[in-house]
Amino acid sequence: MPTRILPAGADPDAVRSLTTLLSQLPDAEPQPPVTDSTQLVDTLARLAAESVDELPEVVVVHERIGPVPALELIREVALRFPAVGVILVTTDASPGLFAAAMDSGARGLVALPLSYEELANRVQAVAQWSTGVRRHLGHGAEMLAGAGGTAVTVSGAKGGVGATLTAIQLALAAQASGRATALVDLDLQTGDVASYLDIQFRRSVADLAAITDISPRVLADAVFRHDTGLALLLAPGEGERGEEVTDRATRQLVSALRSRYEVVVVDCGAQLSGAGAAAVEMADTALLVTTPDVIAVRAAKRTVRMWDRLQIRKAEETTVVVNRHTRSTEIQPALVQRITGTALARTAVPANFKELQGVVDAGRVHELDAKSTVKQALWALAGELGLVKAAEGASHRGGGRGSVSLRRRKE
């Protein structure tokens, strides 16, 4: 059986040379190369969604890949796709880098310039390891259970558009459907998840920032278990501690949460930080919440363009959610989509603050009445995004479409 090998690197000449050499290996089947970290993870996720058997046995990562650094990318691949063997190709073959690569989850390291014999030996060894792991774990979806949790980020086009409420209700909908769900507050300086749910907890996401290997026990100590069953990881009470949460710490944290929960919802707030950027880049779905007014829509357009310039997220890979929608407003969801160039959630959330005021003031948004049109729309949005477990219908008035299927979509 041929060994499927997926090369990954940003340097076209280096990748071409690597692919040429891989094609000369016995029983090797090089796949079309990927050019950045996002494309690599997306490719593996797509293949895993079809079947675990579709995943390559070996991924060869060139040191000059981006935007996520090679070692952090290897850590994410190892966590999300545990039966895929990763080899790092690097000019630095020092014992220090070798140890760091192994700690990140790599199964081997090959020094540049490439040697046919060294590459062949390492690929063969890693392929045998991958085959053995798959045989031991068995085939099917169970193989990636616990490592393939869905991550959704919720960002606000500007402050006050309802991103936090949206994130909380999406998480509540997923948890209520029977899926283990974590809600993370990455609005590091002004996060309000704790206030909306009327809780006090001394540990926060900042307490995990300096930990290089987040074990299940360490994660459990930092998480607050809410009465609804939600696992909450809160923003620090002291806003200045938000600076401790780097993009690297965020990638490690999101990967750790994905390995423990079926759904991870991240409230990124309206201000872009390194942590928020990393979360948006890693997310399976990135939501951008706006309201149907000129100022908010302009802010949404600015945000989308900034994400694109910084190579965080392409416009077409971002989904805009229109909050406080009314049929009488001049700016309708279709216009927002044209202006921003993004995808558009079919479900729009109606404007009805009277339904919310009591539970918001009391810090009990999890007790929002099931008859609330706002709650119905947000829970229907959760169904549209594939965050709920059961296949069922939900009527709502906000989207103007009558009902949506809460059956998880296959991306």
mmCIF file with all atom_site columns, C-alpha atoms in Angstrom, residues 133 161 164 297 372 385 399:
data_model
loop_
_atom_site.group_PDB
_atom_site.id
_atom_site.type_symbol
_atom_site.label_atom_id
_atom_site.label_alt_id
_atom_site.label_comp_id
_atom_site.label_asym_id
_atom_site.label_entity_id
_atom_site.label_seq_id
_atom_site.pdbx_PDB_ins_code
_atom_site.Cartn_x
_atom_site.Cartn_y
_atom_site.Cartn_z
_atom_site.occupancy
_atom_site.B_iso_or_equiv
_atom_site.pdbx_formal_charge
_atom_site.auth_seq_id
_atom_site.auth_comp_id
_atom_site.auth_asym_id
_atom_site.auth_atom_id
_atom_site.pdbx_PDB_model_num
ATOM 1 C CA . VAL A 1 133 ? -1.494  3.673  15.450 1.00 0.00 ? 133 VAL A CA 1
ATOM 2 C CA . VAL A 1 161 ? -23.360 44.887 18.851 1.00 0.00 ? 161 VAL A CA 1
ATOM 3 C CA . THR A 1 164 ? -21.029 38.234 23.963 1.00 0.00 ? 164 THR A CA 1
ATOM 4 C CA . VAL A 1 297 ? -21.540 47.889 8.945  1.00 0.00 ? 297 VAL A CA 1
ATOM 5 C CA . SER A 1 372 ? -38.048 34.736 23.399 1.00 0.00 ? 372 SER A CA 1
ATOM 6 C CA . LEU A 1 385 ? -23.739 26.343 12.194 1.00 0.00 ? 385 LEU A CA 1
ATOM 7 C CA . GLY A 1 399 ? -34.520 35.184 9.799  1.00 0.00 ? 399 GLY A CA 1
#
